Amino acid sequence: MVLLPEEAGWQLSYAAVLNDLELPEEALSALQAVAKTSAPTPEYYFQEARAFFDAFKASQAIISYRKSLLMTPAAPQALNNLRLLEQSIGRMPDGVKSATRACVLEPGNTALQHGLTDALLSAGEIEHGQARNFWRHLKPEILIIRQGLPEEWNGGPCRDGQSLLICHEQGIGDEIRFASCIPDIQKRFGGPVILESDKRLATLFARSFPGLTVVEKVQRSDSNPPTAQYRPLVEEHGIGRYIMLADLQSFVRPSLEAFPRTAGYLTPDVTETRHWKDHFRATGKQPAVGLSWRSGMRRAGARHNYPELQDIVPFLKGADFLPVCLQYDMSSSERTAIQKASTKQLYIPAGIDQRNELDRVAAMIAALDLVISPNTSVLMIAGAVATPSIGLHSERGATFLGAKTDPWFPEECSLIKSGDGSWSALINEAIPYLTRMLSKGGRLK
């Protein structure tokens, strides 16, 4: 840029790097400099849209993407990005249209096909979305070659005495979410059911679902794509059919009306729960509220998915409670920053590995009066053990299935951050809910 200051290509590359570094204000400034010396191009509008979105200005980003598409109508990736923005501000039907157009332009693109599935489920077109949910298995980051499996289950009852295997997929949070379908699957199948599970959840699942056999996740190879050999497991347990964990919903959650109205389906250890209740009570008479503010895995778009540390400080000032840290990877610098920003000390549970001892974590969360978290495994565990919670969501995504609140967890107060809104604004909105829920024993109603 120094050697050739008039070369727009370098300036656009610079703006792209700033976007990659999640510096949207700086990217927009760089783009303004480009516009002074050359006519905007599709790439210009593409980078402008990225910057606007990361600056929590989704509506302006939509306009930029549309300008880009006017210049290059056959740009499926731009259409997919437009779909994401439309969903972020609640324009679900528009998101379906954009995703459909992208798939027409490039029907063999797995990511685009999965994007259409996501758009359909987000819009509440549950049957249509679930019918094409198989596209997720073809995404490179998810694809696993599972060898030695029998036929896929078609939803019918057990007729030959052989077992049904529920294959592990997704992360911890989604594993907990979709496990809520297991009791209904057991009734529907009427025979032995085997659940392949992350070993950290095995004890909790075995206690929670009588008659279920829980086995540790089959080891994956280091190849690309990974492979997993299921034949020994199939032979040991007499498995005659299999189904993927996230496909359970297609049989027992075909509509919003099919979701249970009662909260909680996981059974934490009674002794461990009592231990934590006594532990929290010993600190005083304040209600104990668990706090988490981000996932342990940093991904693209994190600015929209999770609040920053400073955003949650108003919670500490908004009501009288014991703040219990549920952020298993909190750094010492984060702890210091919270202590400087608030007179309230963050309580750090001692003697527990919150990342790996998930059975104990579930008991600890069951002992809390309330949990506040974005869309993380902490929020899923709270819903699964029926602890009231305030969920801080970046959008009403596919798991909402078109509902206004998360249908999987009836005890959750779901608050949604629009693509045009900041996390600080949403948290200021959440504080009155926090006050009301604490005054009513953790329940909003």
Short mmCIF file of C-alpha atoms in Angstrom, two decimals:
data_model
loop_
_atom_site.label_atom_id
_atom_site.label_comp_id
_atom_site.label_asym_id
_atom_site.label_seq_id
_atom_site.Cartn_x
_atom_site.Cartn_y
_atom_site.Cartn_z
CA MET A 1 0.00 0.00 0.00
CA VAL A 2 2.92 2.33 0.67
CA LEU A 3 4.57 1.49 -2.66
CA LEU A 4 1.36 1.67 -4.69
CA PRO A 5 -1.11 3.83 -2.72
CA GLU A 6 -3.56 4.10 -5.62
CA GLU A 7 -3.84 0.32 -6.10
CA ALA A 8 -7.37 -0.55 -4.87
CA GLY A 9 -6.65 -4.28 -4.77
CA TRP A 10 -4.17 -3.91 -1.95
CA GLN A 11 -6.53 -1.65 -0.03
CA LEU A 12 -9.33 -4.20 -0.34
CA SER A 13 -6.98 -6.93 0.86
CA TYR A 14 -6.11 -4.77 3.83
CA ALA A 15 -9.81 -4.30 4.66
CA ALA A 16 -10.30 -8.07 4.39
CA VAL A 17 -7.48 -8.69 6.87
CA LEU A 18 -8.99 -6.17 9.28
CA ASN A 19 -12.29 -8.03 9.01
CA ASP A 20 -10.51 -11.32 9.69
CA LEU A 21 -9.05 -9.73 12.83
CA GLU A 22 -12.57 -8.63 13.89
CA LEU A 23 -11.73 -4.92 13.63
CA PRO A 24 -14.84 -3.71 11.77
CA GLU A 25 -14.48 -0.01 12.49
CA GLU A 26 -10.95 0.00 11.08
CA ALA A 27 -12.11 -2.02 8.07
CA LEU A 28 -14.88 0.47 7.31
CA SER A 29 -12.37 3.32 7.52
CA ALA A 30 -10.07 1.53 5.06
CA LEU A 31 -12.98 0.96 2.69
CA GLN A 32 -13.91 4.64 2.77
CA ALA A 33 -10.41 5.39 1.52
CA VAL A 34 -10.92 2.93 -1.35
CA ALA A 35 -14.20 4.61 -2.36
CA LYS A 36 -12.43 7.97 -2.73
CA THR A 37 -10.07 6.70 -5.42
CA SER A 38 -11.98 4.00 -7.32
CA ALA A 39 -15.48 2.77 -8.13
CA PRO A 40 -16.86 0.18 -5.69
CA THR A 41 -16.64 -3.44 -6.85
CA PRO A 42 -18.51 -6.57 -5.68
CA GLU A 43 -15.53 -7.35 -3.42
CA TYR A 44 -15.78 -3.85 -1.95
CA TYR A 45 -19.43 -4.36 -1.01
CA PHE A 46 -18.66 -7.87 0.27
CA GLN A 47 -16.04 -6.56 2.70
CA GLU A 48 -18.25 -3.62 3.62
CA ALA A 49 -21.06 -6.03 4.52
CA ARG A 50 -18.70 -8.10 6.69
CA ALA A 51 -17.58 -5.00 8.55
CA PHE A 52 -21.11 -3.67 9.08
CA PHE A 53 -22.24 -7.02 10.47
CA ASP A 54 -19.34 -7.24 12.91
CA ALA A 55 -20.15 -3.68 13.98
CA PHE A 56 -23.69 -4.88 14.89
CA LYS A 57 -25.26 -3.15 11.89
CA ALA A 58 -26.84 -6.12 10.11
CA SER A 59 -29.46 -4.07 8.25
CA GLN A 60 -26.74 -1.96 6.63
CA ALA A 61 -24.78 -5.11 5.86
CA ILE A 62 -27.81 -6.52 4.04
CA ILE A 63 -27.88 -3.45 1.79
CA SER A 64 -24.18 -3.92 0.99
CA TYR A 65 -24.67 -7.59 0.10
CA ARG A 66 -27.59 -6.69 -2.16
CA LYS A 67 -25.42 -4.13 -3.96
CA SER A 68 -22.79 -6.81 -4.46
CA LEU A 69 -25.44 -9.20 -5.82
CA LEU A 70 -26.73 -6.57 -8.25
CA MET A 71 -23.27 -6.54 -9.80
CA THR A 72 -22.73 -10.34 -9.62
CA PRO A 73 -26.15 -12.05 -9.34
CA ALA A 74 -24.64 -15.55 -9.65
CA ALA A 75 -22.70 -15.39 -6.37
CA PRO A 76 -23.95 -18.22 -4.13
CA GLN A 77 -21.64 -17.46 -1.21
CA ALA A 78 -22.88 -13.88 -1.08
CA LEU A 79 -26.44 -15.22 -1.05
CA ASN A 80 -25.58 -17.53 1.83
CA ASN A 81 -24.06 -14.65 3.77
CA LEU A 82 -27.16 -12.60 3.02
CA ARG A 83 -29.24 -15.47 4.41
CA LEU A 84 -27.31 -15.39 7.69
CA LEU A 85 -27.87 -11.65 8.04
CA GLU A 86 -31.57 -11.90 7.27
CA GLN A 87 -31.94 -14.56 9.94
CA SER A 88 -30.02 -12.42 12.43
CA ILE A 89 -32.67 -9.69 12.27
CA GLY A 90 -35.61 -12.09 12.22
CA ARG A 91 -36.39 -12.08 8.49
CA MET A 92 -36.72 -15.85 8.34
CA PRO A 93 -38.76 -16.15 5.09
CA ASP A 94 -36.22 -13.91 3.32
CA GLY A 95 -33.46 -16.15 4.63
CA VAL A 96 -35.15 -19.20 3.10
CA LYS A 97 -35.42 -17.42 -0.26
CA SER A 98 -31.76 -16.40 -0.26
CA ALA A 99 -30.63 -19.90 0.74
CA THR A 100 -32.82 -21.46 -1.97
CA ARG A 101 -31.34 -19.18 -4.64
CA ALA A 102 -27.82 -20.11 -3.52
CA CYS A 103 -28.59 -23.84 -3.82
CA VAL A 104 -30.09 -23.37 -7.29
CA LEU A 105 -26.86 -21.71 -8.41
CA GLU A 106 -24.60 -24.37 -6.87
CA PRO A 107 -26.65 -27.47 -5.98
CA GLY A 108 -23.64 -29.64 -5.19
CA ASN A 109 -22.28 -27.31 -2.51
CA THR A 110 -22.73 -29.08 0.84
CA ALA A 111 -22.36 -25.93 2.92
CA LEU A 112 -25.05 -24.13 0.92
CA GLN A 113 -27.41 -27.11 1.18
CA HIS A 114 -26.90 -27.22 4.92
CA GLY A 115 -27.50 -23.48 5.00
CA LEU A 116 -30.91 -24.03 3.42
CA THR A 117 -31.68 -26.66 6.06
CA ASP A 118 -30.73 -24.19 8.77
CA ALA A 119 -32.90 -21.49 7.19
CA LEU A 120 -35.92 -23.80 6.99
CA LEU A 121 -35.64 -24.92 10.61
CA SER A 122 -35.11 -21.33 11.77
CA ALA A 123 -38.26 -20.31 9.90
CA GLY A 124 -40.29 -23.03 11.59
CA GLU A 125 -40.60 -25.23 8.50
CA ILE A 126 -39.79 -28.19 10.72
CA GLU A 127 -40.84 -31.14 8.59
CA HIS A 128 -39.12 -29.81 5.48
CA GLY A 129 -35.96 -28.88 7.38
CA GLN A 130 -35.67 -32.17 9.26
CA ALA A 131 -36.17 -34.16 6.04
CA ARG A 132 -33.01 -32.66 4.57
CA ASN A 133 -30.94 -32.51 7.77
CA PHE A 134 -28.69 -35.27 6.38
CA TRP A 135 -26.69 -32.58 4.56
CA ARG A 136 -24.86 -31.79 7.81
CA HIS A 137 -23.05 -35.14 7.67
CA LEU A 138 -21.42 -34.20 4.36
CA LYS A 139 -19.81 -31.02 5.63
CA PRO A 140 -16.00 -31.52 5.72
CA GLU A 141 -15.72 -30.39 9.34
CA ILE A 142 -18.35 -32.95 10.42
CA LEU A 143 -17.84 -35.82 7.99
CA ILE A 144 -16.88 -39.13 9.62
CA ILE A 145 -16.76 -42.43 7.73
CA ARG A 146 -18.54 -44.82 10.11
CA GLN A 147 -17.70 -48.41 9.20
CA GLY A 148 -19.46 -51.62 10.20
CA LEU A 149 -22.88 -50.12 10.95
CA PRO A 150 -26.11 -51.96 10.17
CA GLU A 151 -29.08 -50.41 8.38
CA GLU A 152 -30.32 -47.00 9.46
CA TRP A 153 -33.43 -47.08 11.67
CA ASN A 154 -36.69 -46.11 9.97
CA GLY A 155 -38.61 -45.32 13.16
CA GLY A 156 -40.39 -48.64 13.47
CA PRO A 157 -40.64 -50.86 16.57
CA CYS A 158 -38.09 -53.51 17.50
CA ARG A 159 -39.16 -56.81 15.93
CA ASP A 160 -36.08 -59.01 16.04
CA GLY A 161 -34.79 -58.35 19.55
CA GLN A 162 -31.76 -56.55 18.23
CA SER A 163 -30.60 -53.26 19.72
CA LEU A 164 -30.85 -49.73 18.37
CA LEU A 165 -27.61 -47.72 18.42
CA ILE A 166 -27.77 -43.94 18.79
CA CYS A 167 -24.52 -42.67 17.27
CA HIS A 168 -22.64 -39.81 18.86
CA GLU A 169 -22.32 -36.49 17.00
CA GLN A 170 -22.17 -32.76 17.72
CA GLY A 171 -20.54 -31.09 20.74
CA ILE A 172 -21.35 -31.42 24.42
CA GLY A 173 -24.17 -28.86 24.37
CA ASP A 174 -26.04 -30.42 21.47
CA GLU A 175 -25.40 -33.90 22.86
CA ILE A 176 -27.22 -32.82 26.02
CA ARG A 177 -30.00 -31.12 24.05
CA PHE A 178 -30.85 -34.06 21.77
CA ALA A 179 -30.56 -36.57 24.64
CA SER A 180 -33.92 -35.20 25.79
CA CYS A 181 -35.48 -37.30 23.01
CA ILE A 182 -34.17 -40.60 24.41
CA PRO A 183 -37.14 -41.55 26.67
CA ASP A 184 -39.54 -41.11 23.74
CA ILE A 185 -37.23 -43.10 21.47
CA GLN A 186 -37.09 -45.91 24.04
CA LYS A 187 -40.88 -46.08 24.09
CA ARG A 188 -41.15 -45.94 20.31
CA PHE A 189 -38.52 -48.60 19.66
CA GLY A 190 -39.58 -50.90 22.50
CA GLY A 191 -36.28 -52.79 22.57
CA PRO A 192 -32.71 -52.38 23.83
CA VAL A 193 -31.23 -48.94 23.11
CA ILE A 194 -27.49 -48.23 23.11
CA LEU A 195 -26.20 -44.65 23.35
CA GLU A 196 -22.73 -43.76 22.13
CA SER A 197 -21.63 -40.86 24.32
CA ASP A 198 -18.78 -38.59 25.25
CA LYS A 199 -17.25 -40.34 28.27
CA ARG A 200 -17.68 -37.20 30.37
CA LEU A 201 -21.46 -37.59 30.11
CA ALA A 202 -21.72 -41.38 30.37
CA THR A 203 -22.45 -41.59 34.11
CA LEU A 204 -25.00 -38.78 33.97
CA PHE A 205 -26.85 -40.32 31.01
CA ALA A 206 -26.85 -43.82 32.51
CA ARG A 207 -28.38 -42.50 35.75
CA SER A 208 -30.96 -40.40 33.93
CA PHE A 209 -32.37 -42.93 31.45
CA PRO A 210 -33.30 -46.30 33.03
CA GLY A 211 -32.83 -49.24 30.69
CA LEU A 212 -30.37 -47.34 28.47
CA THR A 213 -26.92 -48.80 27.84
CA VAL A 214 -24.29 -46.07 27.51
CA VAL A 215 -21.00 -46.79 25.73
CA GLU A 216 -18.00 -44.55 25.24
CA LYS A 217 -17.61 -42.82 21.88
CA VAL A 218 -15.92 -45.01 19.29
CA GLN A 219 -12.43 -43.75 18.57
CA ARG A 220 -11.94 -41.73 15.37
CA SER A 221 -8.84 -42.03 13.20
CA ASP A 222 -6.55 -39.10 12.44
CA SER A 223 -7.16 -39.43 8.70
CA ASN A 224 -8.99 -36.87 6.59
CA PRO A 225 -11.87 -37.57 6.67
CA PRO A 226 -11.75 -39.48 9.97
CA THR A 227 -12.99 -43.08 10.11
CA ALA A 228 -14.59 -44.98 12.99
CA GLN A 229 -14.94 -48.78 13.16
CA TYR A 230 -18.23 -49.84 14.75
CA ARG A 231 -18.18 -53.57 13.97
CA PRO A 232 -16.91 -54.73 17.41
CA LEU A 233 -19.54 -52.61 19.15
CA VAL A 234 -22.29 -53.89 16.84
CA GLU A 235 -21.33 -57.51 17.45
CA GLU A 236 -20.95 -57.10 21.24
CA HIS A 237 -24.38 -55.55 21.75
CA GLY A 238 -26.37 -57.26 18.98
CA ILE A 239 -27.11 -53.98 17.23
CA GLY A 240 -29.50 -54.30 14.29
CA ARG A 241 -30.24 -50.65 13.51
CA TYR A 242 -28.63 -47.25 14.08
CA ILE A 243 -29.63 -43.59 14.07
CA MET A 244 -27.63 -40.39 14.46
CA LEU A 245 -28.24 -38.45 17.67
CA ALA A 246 -29.49 -35.23 16.03
CA ASP A 247 -31.92 -37.23 13.87
CA LEU A 248 -33.92 -38.35 16.91
CA GLN A 249 -35.94 -35.14 16.68
CA SER A 250 -37.37 -36.09 13.30
CA PHE A 251 -39.26 -38.99 14.92
CA VAL A 252 -40.31 -37.56 18.28
CA ARG A 253 -40.19 -33.75 17.84
CA PRO A 254 -41.90 -33.25 14.47
CA SER A 255 -43.67 -30.10 15.68
CA LEU A 256 -43.52 -27.60 18.53
CA GLU A 257 -46.55 -29.30 20.06
CA ALA A 258 -44.48 -32.48 20.50
CA PHE A 259 -42.11 -30.88 23.01
CA PRO A 260 -42.64 -31.66 26.72
CA ARG A 261 -43.98 -28.81 28.82
CA THR A 262 -42.21 -30.00 31.97
CA ALA A 263 -38.58 -29.06 32.53
CA GLY A 264 -35.66 -31.34 33.24
CA TYR A 265 -34.74 -34.82 32.06
CA LEU A 266 -31.25 -35.41 33.46
CA THR A 267 -30.85 -36.69 37.02
CA PRO A 268 -27.80 -35.28 38.81
CA ASP A 269 -26.22 -37.11 41.74
CA VAL A 270 -28.29 -36.36 44.85
CA THR A 271 -25.36 -36.37 47.28
CA GLU A 272 -23.27 -34.10 45.06
CA THR A 273 -26.19 -31.69 44.59
CA ARG A 274 -26.71 -31.49 48.36
CA HIS A 275 -22.99 -30.84 48.81
CA TRP A 276 -23.13 -27.81 46.53
CA LYS A 277 -26.38 -26.51 48.02
CA ASP A 278 -24.79 -26.58 51.48
CA HIS A 279 -21.64 -25.02 50.04
CA PHE A 280 -23.50 -22.07 48.49
CA ARG A 281 -25.69 -21.64 51.57
CA ALA A 282 -22.60 -21.39 53.75
CA THR A 283 -21.52 -18.26 51.87
CA GLY A 284 -24.64 -16.38 52.99
CA LYS A 285 -28.37 -16.06 52.33
CA GLN A 286 -28.05 -14.68 48.82
CA PRO A 287 -29.34 -16.73 45.89
CA ALA A 288 -26.56 -18.43 43.94
CA VAL A 289 -26.43 -17.49 40.25
CA GLY A 290 -24.10 -19.23 37.78
CA LEU A 291 -22.43 -17.08 35.11
CA SER A 292 -20.85 -18.06 31.81
CA TRP A 293 -20.10 -15.66 28.97
CA ARG A 294 -18.53 -17.59 26.09
CA SER A 295 -17.79 -20.96 24.60
CA GLY A 296 -14.40 -22.52 25.21
CA MET A 297 -13.93 -22.76 21.43
CA ARG A 298 -13.27 -19.52 19.57
CA ARG A 299 -14.93 -19.49 16.14
CA ALA A 300 -15.55 -16.96 13.40
CA GLY A 301 -18.37 -14.58 14.29
CA ALA A 302 -17.63 -14.79 18.01
CA ARG A 303 -18.50 -11.11 18.45
CA HIS A 304 -22.09 -11.96 17.63
CA ASN A 305 -22.26 -15.34 19.35
CA TYR A 306 -20.84 -14.35 22.75
CA PRO A 307 -20.66 -11.16 24.82
CA GLU A 308 -17.35 -9.68 25.88
CA LEU A 309 -16.28 -9.86 29.48
CA GLN A 310 -17.08 -6.21 30.15
CA ASP A 311 -20.62 -6.75 28.85
CA ILE A 312 -21.56 -9.04 31.75
CA VAL A 313 -20.40 -6.66 34.50
CA PRO A 314 -23.85 -4.95 34.71
CA PHE A 315 -25.27 -8.30 35.87
CA LEU A 316 -23.04 -8.13 38.93
CA LYS A 317 -24.35 -4.67 39.74
CA GLY A 318 -27.98 -5.29 38.78
CA ALA A 319 -29.13 -7.51 41.66
CA ASP A 320 -28.06 -8.98 44.99
CA PHE A 321 -26.79 -12.55 44.50
CA LEU A 322 -23.75 -14.77 44.82
CA PRO A 323 -22.12 -14.86 41.36
CA VAL A 324 -20.76 -18.37 40.73
CA CYS A 325 -18.25 -18.71 37.89
CA LEU A 326 -19.23 -21.42 35.39
CA GLN A 327 -16.63 -20.31 32.83
CA TYR A 328 -14.31 -23.32 33.07
CA ASP A 329 -11.45 -21.65 31.18
CA MET A 330 -11.56 -18.22 32.81
CA SER A 331 -8.10 -16.67 32.75
CA SER A 332 -6.44 -14.85 35.61
CA SER A 333 -6.62 -11.62 33.60
CA GLU A 334 -10.39 -12.05 33.18
CA ARG A 335 -10.79 -12.65 36.90
CA THR A 336 -8.77 -9.51 37.68
CA ALA A 337 -10.78 -7.46 35.19
CA ILE A 338 -14.09 -8.50 36.77
CA GLN A 339 -12.84 -7.72 40.26
CA LYS A 340 -11.72 -4.26 39.12
CA ALA A 341 -15.00 -3.52 37.36
CA SER A 342 -17.28 -4.59 40.21
CA THR A 343 -17.23 -4.61 43.98
CA LYS A 344 -18.85 -8.04 43.89
CA GLN A 345 -16.39 -10.92 44.03
CA LEU A 346 -16.84 -13.74 41.53
CA TYR A 347 -17.12 -17.03 43.43
CA ILE A 348 -14.81 -19.69 41.95
CA PRO A 349 -15.93 -23.25 42.85
CA ALA A 350 -12.95 -25.12 44.28
CA GLY A 351 -12.07 -28.78 43.92
CA ILE A 352 -13.93 -29.38 40.65
CA ASP A 353 -12.75 -29.66 37.05
CA GLN A 354 -15.59 -27.90 35.23
CA ARG A 355 -14.34 -29.00 31.84
CA ASN A 356 -14.09 -32.73 32.47
CA GLU A 357 -16.17 -33.60 35.56
CA LEU A 358 -19.48 -32.95 33.85
CA ASP A 359 -21.51 -35.22 36.13
CA ARG A 360 -20.39 -33.11 39.09
CA VAL A 361 -20.94 -29.92 37.09
CA ALA A 362 -24.55 -30.98 36.43
CA ALA A 363 -25.05 -31.48 40.18
CA MET A 364 -23.50 -28.09 40.93
CA ILE A 365 -25.73 -26.37 38.37
CA ALA A 366 -28.77 -28.18 39.81
CA ALA A 367 -27.87 -26.62 43.18
CA LEU A 368 -27.95 -23.07 41.78
CA ASP A 369 -30.97 -20.79 41.89
CA LEU A 370 -30.40 -19.45 38.39
CA VAL A 371 -27.96 -19.61 35.46
CA ILE A 372 -27.11 -16.84 33.00
CA SER A 373 -25.27 -17.86 29.84
CA PRO A 374 -25.12 -17.48 26.07
CA ASN A 375 -25.65 -20.57 23.92
CA THR A 376 -23.08 -22.87 25.57
CA SER A 377 -23.07 -26.29 27.21
CA VAL A 378 -23.59 -24.52 30.55
CA LEU A 379 -26.98 -23.26 29.36
CA MET A 380 -27.87 -26.73 28.01
CA ILE A 381 -27.01 -28.40 31.33
CA ALA A 382 -29.11 -25.87 33.24
CA GLY A 383 -32.11 -26.64 31.03
CA ALA A 384 -31.52 -30.38 31.28
CA VAL A 385 -31.50 -30.39 35.12
CA ALA A 386 -34.42 -27.90 35.31
CA THR A 387 -32.44 -25.02 36.78
CA PRO A 388 -34.11 -21.74 35.70
CA SER A 389 -31.94 -19.79 33.30
CA ILE A 390 -31.61 -16.65 31.23
CA GLY A 391 -30.34 -17.59 27.78
CA LEU A 392 -28.52 -14.85 25.85
CA HIS A 393 -28.89 -15.79 22.18
CA SER A 394 -27.42 -14.14 19.09
CA GLU A 395 -30.49 -15.16 17.03
CA ARG A 396 -33.46 -17.49 16.93
CA GLY A 397 -31.54 -20.20 15.15
CA ALA A 398 -32.40 -23.64 13.88
CA THR A 399 -32.84 -25.15 17.35
CA PHE A 400 -35.68 -22.68 18.05
CA LEU A 401 -37.67 -24.23 15.16
CA GLY A 402 -39.51 -20.96 14.61
CA ALA A 403 -40.52 -20.51 18.26
CA LYS A 404 -40.00 -17.30 20.23
CA THR A 405 -38.23 -19.13 23.07
CA ASP A 406 -36.06 -22.25 23.06
CA PRO A 407 -38.60 -25.11 22.97
CA TRP A 408 -36.10 -27.65 24.31
CA PHE A 409 -35.85 -25.97 27.72
CA PRO A 410 -39.13 -24.71 29.24
CA GLU A 411 -37.41 -23.16 32.27
CA GLU A 412 -35.29 -20.86 30.10
CA CYS A 413 -36.02 -17.18 29.63
CA SER A 414 -34.71 -16.75 26.08
CA LEU A 415 -33.50 -13.26 25.17
CA ILE A 416 -32.44 -12.58 21.59
CA LYS A 417 -29.82 -10.12 20.37
CA SER A 418 -30.72 -8.78 16.93
CA GLY A 419 -27.98 -8.42 14.36
CA ASP A 420 -28.55 -4.68 14.73
CA GLY A 421 -28.14 -4.74 18.51
CA SER A 422 -25.16 -4.94 20.83
CA TRP A 423 -24.60 -7.37 23.68
CA SER A 424 -24.51 -4.54 26.20
CA ALA A 425 -28.00 -3.46 25.10
CA LEU A 426 -29.34 -7.02 25.45
CA ILE A 427 -27.81 -7.43 28.91
CA ASN A 428 -29.35 -4.16 30.06
CA GLU A 429 -32.65 -5.59 28.84
CA ALA A 430 -31.96 -8.82 30.77
CA ILE A 431 -31.36 -7.20 34.18
CA PRO A 432 -35.08 -6.64 34.97
CA TYR A 433 -35.70 -10.30 34.11
CA LEU A 434 -32.91 -11.26 36.49
CA THR A 435 -34.45 -9.19 39.29
CA ARG A 436 -37.93 -10.63 38.74
CA MET A 437 -36.74 -14.21 38.50
CA LEU A 438 -34.70 -13.97 41.70
CA SER A 439 -37.71 -12.53 43.52
CA LYS A 440 -39.82 -15.50 42.37
CA GLY A 441 -37.36 -18.23 43.23
CA GLY A 442 -35.78 -18.38 39.78
CA ARG A 443 -39.01 -18.62 37.80
CA LEU A 444 -40.19 -15.85 35.51
CA LYS A 445 -43.85 -16.82 35.80
#
